[in-house]
């Protein structure tokens, strides 16, 4: 019997266009005719087509229409598929065959071999939903299905019930994310994400029957409903392809709540771009947006967890960040030579602590900053908690200058001691440094051990907070407020008389509070007794700007947080360097203003020469100035580093310049030296390039601490603000209740 011959009209280079009735037509490109018969091998046909269109046989995709149905494309991937096509032709002498490259096929992978009438068009073409009254000729399709055993089913029902606007946006965007057999995806995760969106758009729930790294089988969750889909890997590739799909639902799929499939991972993907643009995107706003745009109700917890997932997708996982910590530390030292970056782990390789001090910070402190360091802490509310220990200094214009910081698991004596040891190795100066810091958590002891010749000024804020805690419950709000104010007045008093007057005021309210103050080592906090130079700074929370940077980055993975702080410091150094180049004064702007104000006051004073370098200055009071010792009995010169009005009066009287008697740390020259060095970027923080030497570095795992439930606590405010007014009964004068709840009434 003679073999029947067919003509295959092979077309390539054009595009599919969707007609009004949902059918597809192919426009453009070029076409060639090839003779084929029942004995033609698919491999030979494919080779001839590849040669004809000058493309690779390994990367091409071959499709054709089922007879009588211009809405369905069938892919040919093996010889058996090719033979089936010939069987379909019957008495037909020609067949249209469409040739596409692998990339083009992936872009229009929504041209399915099987689809329902509610998913008649793909994302690659103009979205058109088939009208509910569209007529589909099923007779010819049933005949083909019977002949070749393909699982093709059609559901002419509309994707959404009439009048349901709640999920319309989701339907418009996602109703064609799954289109049918032969649709391909780059990975199983991409397939699962598309399926998820498809189920929300079409309003049904599903469950996984098989779900592994090689295949996925999914069924409708409703018992007895025939909807199912099967996808597996294409052999010799990493692509995932839908092999079977029954798109018909016999259940009330659209009546299933779309929120059933709204997992936190799905919501995370939805809000990812918004979170990238607005890092402070609140969970409440997330829930409101999802409700408005997709008709899905989320509670606060679901929205918060979705935000965490989206943040992890954007910034990387916390776990990976700890793994990359050794690489990150090496990169900092490589890009910023002279920097001190160390970390330690516990016996189980879990993270313990990290110290960072950039070379530009070390050099700036040594070359231009006064020998004054503020030690403070701020909590980290990331997934694994922790505390940030900071050492900041003040530049010549009283701006914050970060010197070093460390991430530790908690504020403990051991961690402070370790931090101070690392700090000493970094700054390595012979000058006597004045530290303004808390006196608790072992800091008093550690500072004396590590910096044996330093001055330790107790932070006045911490001192006031401790006094407030110790006397709380014994005195009214007003009494405690007066005592705190007197404590501050005693600390700032430049002379013994003022100090004594202030603490006597405390004694008048409470002898016990007076004893507390006198036993709190005033030589570490009172201006009258403190031997070091604090330049009029009394509290350790000088670095408020640095803490604001931390508050923006503290929820990031550890390497990202450090890099954000590095970026802020880098930007600040550059900005201040550029600004200072425009200054024309000898002193920095703020110090210049103070000097000019003191100079204006000095003009009304009378100066009397006593002996040698000693002078008497008469104004509202009489003060003695010793020019050679840079001292005045008002003590302002000693406390601030700038000549007081009395000293300026003397200097102008003897014809000397007050600028020559200002601290060198307040000069524009010192300021510029502070910001002379730059912090360099650290590349590949997001996607590090790991080589053999990097892989040999120590392994670091996340610490065992986890974020506790509830809203995180914020940094404590000033002590003057934490004294809240308490109730006082107008009848018995007792505290904690009012007249209505008084037991004596």
XYZ file of C-alpha atoms in Angstrom:
745
model
C 0.000 0.000 0.000
C 1.342 3.416 -0.980
C 2.371 5.674 1.853
C 0.217 8.777 2.087
C 2.110 12.044 1.719
C 1.422 15.339 3.490
C 2.716 18.864 3.104
C 3.918 20.494 6.329
C 3.743 24.282 6.014
C 6.445 25.349 8.483
C 6.174 28.924 9.761
C 8.573 30.891 11.965
C 9.333 34.488 12.987
C 5.710 35.613 13.332
C 3.443 36.036 16.354
C 0.118 34.717 17.567
C -2.815 37.123 17.734
C -6.043 36.476 19.635
C -9.246 36.974 17.689
C -12.548 38.170 19.153
C -13.880 34.609 19.421
C -10.790 33.538 21.378
C -9.176 31.687 18.484
C -5.541 32.238 17.549
C -4.102 33.264 14.221
C -0.429 33.477 13.215
C 0.738 36.681 11.560
C 4.065 37.574 9.953
C 7.269 35.588 9.666
C 8.282 33.306 6.828
C 7.007 29.909 5.671
C 8.449 26.859 3.886
C 6.822 23.619 2.719
C 8.250 20.182 3.545
C 7.014 16.835 2.245
C 6.392 14.289 4.992
C 4.757 10.887 5.220
C 4.004 8.221 7.820
C 7.560 6.878 7.596
C 9.215 10.254 8.261
C 11.249 10.269 11.492
C 10.816 13.207 13.852
C 14.596 13.665 14.216
C 15.000 13.988 10.462
C 12.083 16.387 10.182
C 13.493 18.496 13.006
C 16.946 18.618 11.421
C 15.513 19.713 8.092
C 13.467 22.452 9.757
C 16.495 23.656 11.717
C 18.558 23.870 8.544
C 15.730 25.633 6.734
C 15.318 28.382 9.361
C 19.005 28.459 10.310
C 18.386 27.700 13.993
C 19.480 25.069 16.518
C 17.517 21.825 16.582
C 18.221 21.518 20.333
C 16.592 24.821 21.269
C 13.581 24.920 18.966
C 9.961 24.241 19.864
C 7.504 22.770 17.331
C 3.723 23.194 17.711
C 0.583 22.679 15.666
C -3.178 23.215 15.979
C -5.588 20.409 16.715
C -7.911 20.009 13.737
C -11.073 22.043 14.164
C -9.743 23.957 17.134
C -7.702 27.112 16.589
C -7.571 27.762 20.324
C -5.336 24.845 21.224
C -1.684 24.299 20.357
C -0.046 20.891 20.689
C 3.719 20.562 21.184
C 5.845 17.954 19.416
C 8.783 16.847 21.530
C 9.314 13.218 20.486
C 8.655 10.805 17.635
C 5.422 9.543 19.199
C 3.993 13.101 19.177
C 4.981 13.461 15.524
C 3.149 10.222 14.563
C 0.041 11.406 16.424
C 0.012 14.604 14.377
C 0.026 12.561 11.177
C -2.851 10.447 12.488
C -4.890 13.585 13.198
C -4.640 14.769 9.622
C -6.880 12.054 8.208
C -7.812 13.098 4.670
C -6.221 16.519 5.050
C -3.242 17.048 2.761
C -1.596 19.935 4.612
C -0.736 20.873 8.212
C 0.441 24.182 9.679
C 3.531 23.757 11.863
C 4.899 26.615 14.002
C 8.607 26.814 14.804
C 9.819 28.805 17.803
C 13.137 29.207 19.558
C 13.362 28.019 23.160
C 13.437 31.641 24.415
C 10.442 32.633 22.325
C 8.605 29.522 23.419
C 9.248 30.387 27.045
C 7.923 33.902 26.511
C 4.692 32.593 25.032
C 4.562 29.379 27.030
C 0.964 30.199 27.746
C -0.078 28.954 24.292
C -1.373 25.716 25.750
C -2.060 22.267 24.464
C -5.042 22.138 26.767
C -7.043 24.892 28.353
C -10.477 25.741 29.642
C -12.571 28.434 28.078
C -11.884 30.692 31.067
C -8.147 30.706 30.330
C -8.192 31.145 26.609
C -5.321 33.566 26.292
C -1.902 34.031 27.772
C 0.048 36.812 29.413
C 2.167 37.159 26.274
C -0.800 38.371 24.224
C -3.607 40.790 24.978
C -5.656 39.297 27.864
C -9.156 38.400 26.750
C -11.548 36.325 28.867
C -13.859 34.183 26.790
C -17.449 35.359 27.116
C -19.743 33.120 29.095
C -21.970 32.550 26.068
C -19.126 31.588 23.720
C -19.908 28.443 21.737
C -17.216 25.789 21.706
C -17.486 22.858 19.313
C -16.666 19.870 21.494
C -17.577 17.076 19.086
C -14.374 17.148 17.079
C -12.272 17.442 20.235
C -13.968 14.437 21.826
C -13.187 12.415 18.705
C -9.505 13.378 18.895
C -9.336 12.628 22.599
C -10.774 9.194 22.035
C -8.181 8.486 19.340
C -5.021 9.576 21.179
C -5.957 9.441 24.861
C -5.103 13.058 25.642
C -6.567 14.486 28.849
C -8.248 17.594 27.478
C -11.304 19.099 29.090
C -13.066 22.410 28.732
C -15.174 24.416 31.148
C -17.135 27.216 29.530
C -18.014 28.688 32.942
C -16.784 32.181 33.644
C -13.803 32.646 35.932
C -15.722 34.808 38.391
C -19.380 34.835 39.369
C -21.348 37.723 37.971
C -21.195 40.875 40.056
C -18.205 39.698 42.152
C -15.839 42.663 42.124
C -13.901 41.611 45.200
C -11.283 39.550 43.393
C -11.491 41.243 40.011
C -7.982 42.666 40.204
C -6.546 39.269 41.036
C -8.525 37.707 38.170
C -7.306 40.261 35.679
C -3.700 39.722 36.674
C -3.547 36.019 37.403
C -6.303 34.126 35.616
C -3.827 33.028 32.945
C -0.791 32.269 35.087
C -1.615 28.596 34.437
C -2.644 27.979 30.848
C -2.364 24.254 30.264
C -0.250 21.376 29.013
C 3.236 22.185 27.704
C 3.448 25.441 29.632
C 6.984 25.695 30.959
C 8.553 27.262 34.044
C 12.143 27.851 35.068
C 11.679 26.051 38.400
C 9.148 24.288 40.597
C 8.952 27.331 42.855
C 7.877 29.423 39.872
C 5.257 26.802 38.992
C 3.918 26.693 42.557
C 3.728 30.486 42.672
C 1.815 30.581 39.371
C -0.547 27.866 40.626
C -1.121 29.804 43.813
C -2.108 32.957 41.927
C -4.242 30.924 39.522
C -6.217 29.404 42.391
C -6.872 32.815 43.927
C -7.966 34.306 40.611
C -10.352 31.392 39.959
C -11.485 31.040 43.545
C -10.721 27.448 44.498
C -8.552 25.600 47.000
C -6.175 22.756 46.172
C -3.927 20.219 47.820
C -0.686 18.548 46.818
C -0.891 14.827 46.111
C 2.808 14.639 45.199
C 5.283 17.420 45.784
C 9.004 16.751 45.438
C 12.015 17.928 43.462
C 11.065 15.934 40.336
C 7.294 16.113 40.023
C 4.223 17.838 41.397
C 0.656 16.535 41.303
C -2.125 18.807 42.526
C -5.848 18.117 42.957
C -8.825 20.294 43.763
C -9.504 20.186 47.480
C -13.215 19.509 46.983
C -13.982 15.821 47.180
C -14.860 14.297 43.803
C -13.884 17.342 41.737
C -11.870 16.181 38.665
C -9.627 19.274 38.465
C -5.989 18.261 38.633
C -2.615 19.179 37.221
C 0.664 17.308 36.850
C 4.068 18.888 36.180
C 7.562 17.425 36.025
C 11.038 18.283 34.787
C 11.816 18.170 31.094
C 14.481 15.548 30.553
C 18.060 16.863 30.147
C 16.913 20.378 31.188
C 16.108 22.287 34.349
C 12.772 23.434 32.949
C 9.505 22.334 34.529
C 6.667 21.489 32.193
C 2.942 20.860 32.731
C 2.374 17.362 31.366
C -1.305 16.868 32.223
C -4.128 19.144 33.256
C -7.849 18.652 33.727
C -9.168 22.185 34.009
C -12.800 21.281 34.648
C -14.345 21.936 38.069
C -17.540 20.179 39.148
C -17.386 21.821 42.583
C -18.427 25.313 43.557
C -14.836 26.412 43.188
C -15.567 30.109 42.978
C -17.397 30.007 46.302
C -14.238 28.970 48.165
C -12.762 31.905 50.038
C -9.777 33.249 48.150
C -8.119 34.000 51.478
C -7.759 30.263 52.037
C -4.666 30.239 49.820
C -3.377 33.661 50.914
C -0.308 32.370 52.709
C 2.270 34.707 54.177
C 4.680 33.693 51.402
C 2.182 34.755 48.760
C 1.480 38.053 50.498
C 5.238 38.538 50.887
C 5.696 38.269 47.130
C 2.850 40.719 46.551
C 4.164 43.424 48.889
C 7.865 42.986 48.087
C 8.119 45.919 45.694
C 6.109 48.208 47.965
C 8.325 47.297 50.908
C 11.406 48.030 48.830
C 10.109 51.515 48.075
C 8.764 52.083 51.617
C 10.808 50.191 54.250
C 8.432 51.416 56.991
C 5.421 49.735 55.350
C 3.265 48.883 58.379
C 1.442 45.543 58.819
C -1.851 47.392 59.238
C -1.343 49.142 55.892
C -0.382 45.814 54.310
C -3.622 44.215 55.504
C -5.663 47.189 54.270
C -4.030 47.117 50.821
C -4.510 43.348 50.371
C -8.155 43.675 51.407
C -8.772 46.553 49.015
C -6.897 45.130 46.031
C -7.567 41.398 46.320
C -10.544 41.063 48.639
C -8.546 38.971 51.119
C -8.787 39.669 54.830
C -5.533 39.360 56.786
C -5.041 39.813 60.504
C -2.121 41.774 61.944
C -0.040 38.675 62.615
C -0.372 37.380 59.058
C 0.568 40.779 57.625
C 3.568 41.074 59.966
C 4.877 37.617 59.018
C 4.363 38.377 55.343
C 6.421 41.540 55.780
C 9.208 39.475 57.381
C 9.233 37.098 54.408
C 9.264 39.972 51.911
C 12.106 41.626 53.812
C 14.081 38.377 53.752
C 13.539 38.049 50.004
C 14.840 41.583 49.488
C 17.703 41.569 51.969
C 18.651 37.923 52.292
C 18.117 35.569 55.193
C 19.411 36.158 58.692
C 20.994 32.709 58.721
C 22.939 33.292 55.499
C 24.091 36.642 56.834
C 25.811 34.968 59.785
C 27.330 32.377 57.452
C 28.824 35.179 55.332
C 30.137 37.115 58.341
C 33.770 35.862 58.021
C 33.789 36.809 54.340
C 32.289 40.212 55.153
C 34.911 40.959 57.819
C 37.720 40.067 55.435
C 36.195 42.296 52.757
C 36.057 45.277 55.135
C 39.752 44.876 55.955
C 40.558 44.391 52.276
C 38.679 47.481 51.062
C 39.502 49.640 54.106
C 43.105 48.791 55.107
C 43.893 49.653 58.707
C 40.376 48.881 59.919
C 39.909 46.691 62.988
C 37.198 44.081 62.463
C 36.974 41.026 64.718
C 34.303 38.537 65.673
C 34.053 35.621 68.078
C 31.894 32.522 68.183
C 30.868 30.210 70.972
C 31.885 26.557 71.280
C 28.941 25.466 69.125
C 30.032 27.912 66.342
C 27.099 30.212 67.059
C 27.673 33.944 66.787
C 28.866 35.684 69.951
C 30.064 39.220 69.144
C 31.382 41.465 66.358
C 33.621 44.560 66.645
C 33.986 47.114 63.816
C 36.177 50.211 63.657
C 36.946 51.654 60.234
C 40.368 53.111 59.493
C 38.822 56.488 58.651
C 37.194 56.555 62.107
C 40.432 55.589 63.883
C 42.475 58.153 61.966
C 39.878 60.889 62.419
C 39.745 60.351 66.169
C 43.512 60.351 66.529
C 44.180 63.329 64.249
C 41.344 65.742 64.873
C 39.009 64.777 67.724
C 39.417 65.726 71.363
C 40.333 62.737 73.623
C 36.723 62.221 74.635
C 34.651 59.077 74.043
C 30.994 58.380 74.786
C 30.117 54.763 75.565
C 26.480 53.773 75.204
C 24.183 50.962 74.087
C 21.092 50.595 71.961
C 18.902 47.476 71.561
C 18.693 45.558 68.281
C 15.211 44.286 67.513
C 16.184 41.930 64.724
C 15.182 38.285 64.562
C 18.039 37.262 66.853
C 17.961 40.330 69.108
C 21.237 41.573 70.587
C 22.714 44.880 71.697
C 24.866 47.428 69.924
C 27.748 48.815 71.990
C 29.018 52.139 70.669
C 32.017 54.405 71.156
C 31.475 57.844 69.651
C 33.452 61.059 69.837
C 32.719 64.724 69.119
C 34.259 66.628 66.235
C 35.334 70.262 66.448
C 31.825 71.466 65.656
C 30.248 69.193 68.298
C 28.979 66.783 65.653
C 28.879 63.063 66.330
C 31.892 61.106 65.104
C 31.448 57.289 65.390
C 34.721 55.601 66.333
C 33.719 51.979 66.890
C 30.710 49.761 67.481
C 30.055 46.137 68.355
C 27.158 43.709 68.069
C 26.889 41.525 71.172
C 24.273 39.173 72.585
C 23.660 41.281 75.712
C 25.053 44.185 77.741
C 27.216 42.300 80.224
C 30.440 42.986 82.097
C 32.266 40.421 79.962
C 31.070 41.974 76.681
C 32.000 45.485 77.816
C 35.454 44.303 78.855
C 35.964 42.640 75.451
C 34.718 45.750 73.623
C 37.095 48.033 75.550
C 40.044 45.746 74.814
C 39.257 45.852 71.086
C 38.743 49.612 71.277
C 42.124 50.113 72.934
C 43.867 48.087 70.237
C 42.117 50.196 67.591
C 42.693 53.756 68.864
C 46.101 53.024 70.494
C 46.778 56.549 71.769
C 49.022 57.701 74.591
C 46.662 60.537 75.499
C 44.521 60.369 78.613
C 41.038 59.705 77.299
C 37.931 60.879 79.121
C 35.083 58.383 78.925
C 31.499 59.422 79.562
C 29.673 56.194 80.320
C 27.388 54.353 82.667
C 28.861 53.157 85.941
C 26.885 49.900 86.001
C 27.280 46.547 84.170
C 30.933 46.382 85.175
C 31.951 49.452 83.150
C 33.568 51.143 86.124
C 35.811 48.155 86.750
C 36.543 47.382 83.081
C 37.547 50.945 82.199
C 40.009 51.052 85.080
C 41.531 47.724 84.010
C 41.770 48.324 80.247
C 42.499 52.083 80.131
C 44.530 52.428 83.310
C 45.184 56.174 82.943
C 41.767 57.299 81.732
C 39.107 59.490 83.335
C 35.670 57.949 83.821
C 32.825 60.444 83.946
C 29.580 58.895 85.097
C 26.775 59.561 82.652
C 24.470 62.054 84.357
C 21.419 60.551 82.647
C 22.103 57.079 84.056
C 22.872 58.564 87.467
C 19.560 60.462 87.519
C 17.653 57.353 86.401
C 19.160 55.309 89.231
C 18.306 57.971 91.797
C 14.757 58.088 90.464
C 14.411 54.303 90.717
C 15.820 54.173 94.223
C 13.507 56.846 95.635
C 10.414 55.930 93.619
C 7.422 55.124 95.790
C 8.715 57.184 98.703
C 8.065 60.648 97.310
C 5.541 62.442 95.146
C 6.127 63.346 91.542
C 6.923 66.958 92.425
C 9.416 65.987 95.145
C 11.270 63.602 92.838
C 11.325 66.182 90.057
C 12.897 68.754 92.366
C 15.562 66.307 93.511
C 16.463 65.313 89.932
C 16.733 68.995 88.969
C 18.966 69.638 91.991
C 21.159 66.677 91.002
C 21.661 68.177 87.540
C 22.390 71.584 89.070
C 24.972 70.031 91.392
C 26.645 68.259 88.462
C 26.876 71.387 86.304
C 27.917 73.724 89.138
C 31.454 74.967 88.301
C 32.303 75.920 91.867
C 32.080 74.125 95.194
C 29.597 76.648 96.572
C 27.077 75.938 93.828
C 27.502 72.184 94.206
C 26.996 72.360 97.968
C 23.930 74.563 97.632
C 22.280 72.105 95.228
C 22.845 69.003 97.336
C 21.664 70.894 100.433
C 18.406 71.466 98.560
C 18.153 67.684 98.107
C 18.839 67.239 101.818
C 15.943 69.575 102.612
C 13.592 67.166 100.823
C 15.151 63.872 101.904
C 18.252 63.191 104.039
C 18.341 59.675 102.553
C 18.526 61.082 99.008
C 21.255 63.451 100.195
C 23.270 60.494 101.528
C 22.703 58.690 98.216
C 24.159 61.634 96.282
C 27.198 62.114 98.514
C 27.985 58.386 98.332
C 27.679 58.245 94.525
C 31.289 59.388 93.991
C 30.797 63.040 92.922
C 34.422 63.155 91.743
C 33.191 61.078 88.744
C 30.329 63.348 87.727
C 30.397 66.800 89.375
C 32.212 69.611 87.567
C 33.533 70.811 90.907
C 35.552 67.637 91.455
C 35.998 65.928 88.077
C 39.684 66.124 86.981
C 39.255 65.260 83.294
C 38.161 67.383 80.322
C 34.558 66.808 79.249
C 34.140 70.001 77.190
C 30.739 70.633 78.781
C 29.360 67.175 77.858
C 27.707 65.307 80.737
C 25.721 62.391 79.259
C 26.737 59.350 77.225
C 23.831 59.535 74.761
C 25.644 62.140 72.681
C 25.382 59.963 69.570
C 21.667 60.426 68.902
C 22.245 60.737 65.153
C 24.092 57.410 65.130
C 21.247 55.768 67.059
C 18.784 57.062 64.480
C 20.840 55.281 61.812
C 20.715 52.123 63.895
C 16.934 52.411 64.268
C 16.637 52.393 60.469
C 18.814 49.300 60.085
C 18.506 47.276 63.285
C 16.005 44.795 61.809
C 18.292 43.918 58.898
C 20.514 40.812 58.784
C 23.784 41.522 60.565
C 25.994 42.064 57.502
C 23.406 44.342 55.888
C 22.984 46.323 59.102
C 26.735 46.897 59.390
C 26.907 47.888 55.727
C 24.053 50.373 56.136
C 25.896 51.968 59.076
C 29.070 51.993 56.986
C 27.202 53.764 54.189
C 25.787 56.391 56.559
C 29.237 57.035 58.041
C 30.807 57.195 54.573
C 28.216 59.718 53.406
C 28.575 61.858 56.555
C 32.360 61.979 56.281
C 32.187 63.068 52.657
C 29.464 65.674 53.269
C 31.255 67.272 56.216
C 34.572 67.301 54.381
C 33.002 69.173 51.466
C 31.195 71.616 53.785
C 34.321 72.379 55.822
C 36.232 73.293 52.660
C 33.920 76.299 52.359
C 34.630 77.614 55.875
C 36.689 80.798 56.114
C 36.874 81.140 59.922
C 39.676 79.842 62.117
C 37.210 78.059 64.401
C 34.338 75.801 63.436
C 30.989 77.617 62.989
C 29.427 76.692 66.343
C 32.578 77.558 68.292
C 33.019 80.775 66.328
C 29.495 81.833 67.322
C 30.158 81.109 70.998
C 33.421 83.028 70.942
C 31.761 86.043 69.334
C 28.992 86.053 71.963
C 31.550 85.955 74.777
C 33.530 88.731 73.069
C 30.447 90.968 72.970
C 29.925 90.466 76.710
C 33.618 91.110 77.482
C 33.539 94.671 76.139
C 31.749 95.983 79.239
C 34.273 94.581 81.746
C 37.040 96.438 83.592
C 40.479 94.747 83.664
C 43.063 95.240 86.451
C 46.595 93.814 86.229
C 47.529 92.057 89.454
C 50.885 90.368 88.806
C 52.687 88.559 86.004
C 49.978 86.728 84.016
C 47.220 87.242 86.588
C 44.419 89.759 86.113
C 41.242 90.806 87.874
C 38.146 91.314 85.765
C 35.265 93.359 87.199
C 31.736 93.175 85.890
C 28.682 91.820 87.691
C 31.250 89.941 89.793
C 35.003 89.977 90.230
C 36.924 87.076 88.646
C 40.625 86.292 88.525
C 42.139 85.251 85.171
C 45.526 83.533 84.773
C 46.393 83.795 81.096
C 49.392 81.459 81.173
C 47.444 78.688 82.922
C 44.340 79.209 80.741
C 42.261 79.513 83.885
C 39.523 81.716 85.271
C 37.790 81.510 88.628
C 34.445 81.164 86.804
C 35.784 77.810 85.506
C 34.077 78.199 82.111
C 37.392 78.314 80.236
C 38.469 75.032 81.820
C 35.116 73.312 81.346
C 34.461 74.278 77.703
C 37.897 74.719 76.109
C 36.975 78.222 74.900
C 38.046 81.474 76.626
C 35.278 82.850 78.806
C 34.185 86.479 78.610
C 36.546 87.386 81.456
C 39.537 85.809 79.690
C 38.634 87.534 76.408
C 38.490 90.887 78.195
C 42.011 90.312 79.511
C 43.387 89.064 76.179
C 42.058 92.072 74.297
C 43.347 94.397 77.023
C 46.901 93.031 76.639
C 46.639 92.886 72.828
C 46.508 89.152 72.312
C 44.151 87.168 70.055
C 41.501 85.019 71.809
C 41.841 82.508 68.936
C 45.307 81.573 70.207
C 43.766 80.509 73.510
C 41.054 78.216 72.118
C 41.404 74.460 72.239
C 43.103 73.190 69.086
C 40.278 70.681 68.678
C 37.877 73.521 67.820
C 39.857 74.803 64.847
C 38.762 74.328 61.254
C 42.109 72.686 60.569
C 41.484 69.964 63.172
C 37.960 69.495 61.842
C 39.279 68.897 58.343
C 41.844 66.431 59.686
C 39.005 64.555 61.389
C 37.327 63.969 58.024
C 40.450 63.661 55.893
C 40.137 59.894 55.374
C 37.267 58.187 53.551
C 35.378 54.976 54.204
C 35.356 52.821 51.091
C 32.399 50.716 49.860
C 32.369 46.977 50.533
C 31.343 45.226 47.284
C 29.311 42.037 46.902
C 27.537 42.267 50.262
C 24.361 40.867 48.677
C 26.030 38.322 46.385
C 29.524 37.525 47.645
C 32.027 35.851 45.368
C 33.314 32.913 47.363
C 36.719 31.469 46.500
C 38.706 28.644 48.057
C 40.286 30.889 50.693
C 36.871 32.192 51.715
C 35.456 28.705 52.059
C 38.224 27.860 54.504
C 37.038 30.568 56.936
C 35.364 29.643 60.216
C 31.699 28.662 60.157
C 29.287 30.989 61.951
C 25.695 30.077 62.811
C 22.964 32.340 64.231
C 22.925 32.870 68.017
C 20.393 30.921 70.087
C 18.570 34.078 71.164
C 15.310 34.785 69.358
C 12.986 37.763 69.297
C 10.478 37.517 72.193
C 6.735 37.885 71.543
C 5.132 41.305 71.710
C 6.122 44.757 70.599
C 9.851 45.474 71.069
C 10.914 47.896 73.768
C 12.418 51.149 72.628
C 15.435 52.977 74.045
C 14.778 54.652 77.393
C 14.113 58.392 77.211
C 15.750 61.049 79.366
C 15.396 60.677 83.127
C 13.570 63.985 83.371
C 10.909 62.568 81.069
C 10.526 59.198 82.754
C 9.253 60.728 85.998
C 5.549 60.460 85.289
C 3.059 62.292 87.420
C 1.406 59.931 89.910
C -2.048 60.219 91.445
C -2.293 61.883 94.846
C -5.381 61.652 96.993
C -6.731 65.067 97.971
C -8.218 63.600 101.159
C -5.505 61.458 102.765
C -2.605 62.853 100.670
C -1.571 59.286 99.813
C -0.085 58.329 96.440
C -1.430 55.954 93.793
C -5.157 56.696 94.195
C -7.655 59.555 94.198
C -10.429 60.723 96.510
C -13.049 58.428 94.962
C -10.994 55.267 95.495
C -9.563 56.299 98.893
C -10.005 53.624 101.573
C -10.457 56.262 104.279
C -13.600 57.640 102.654
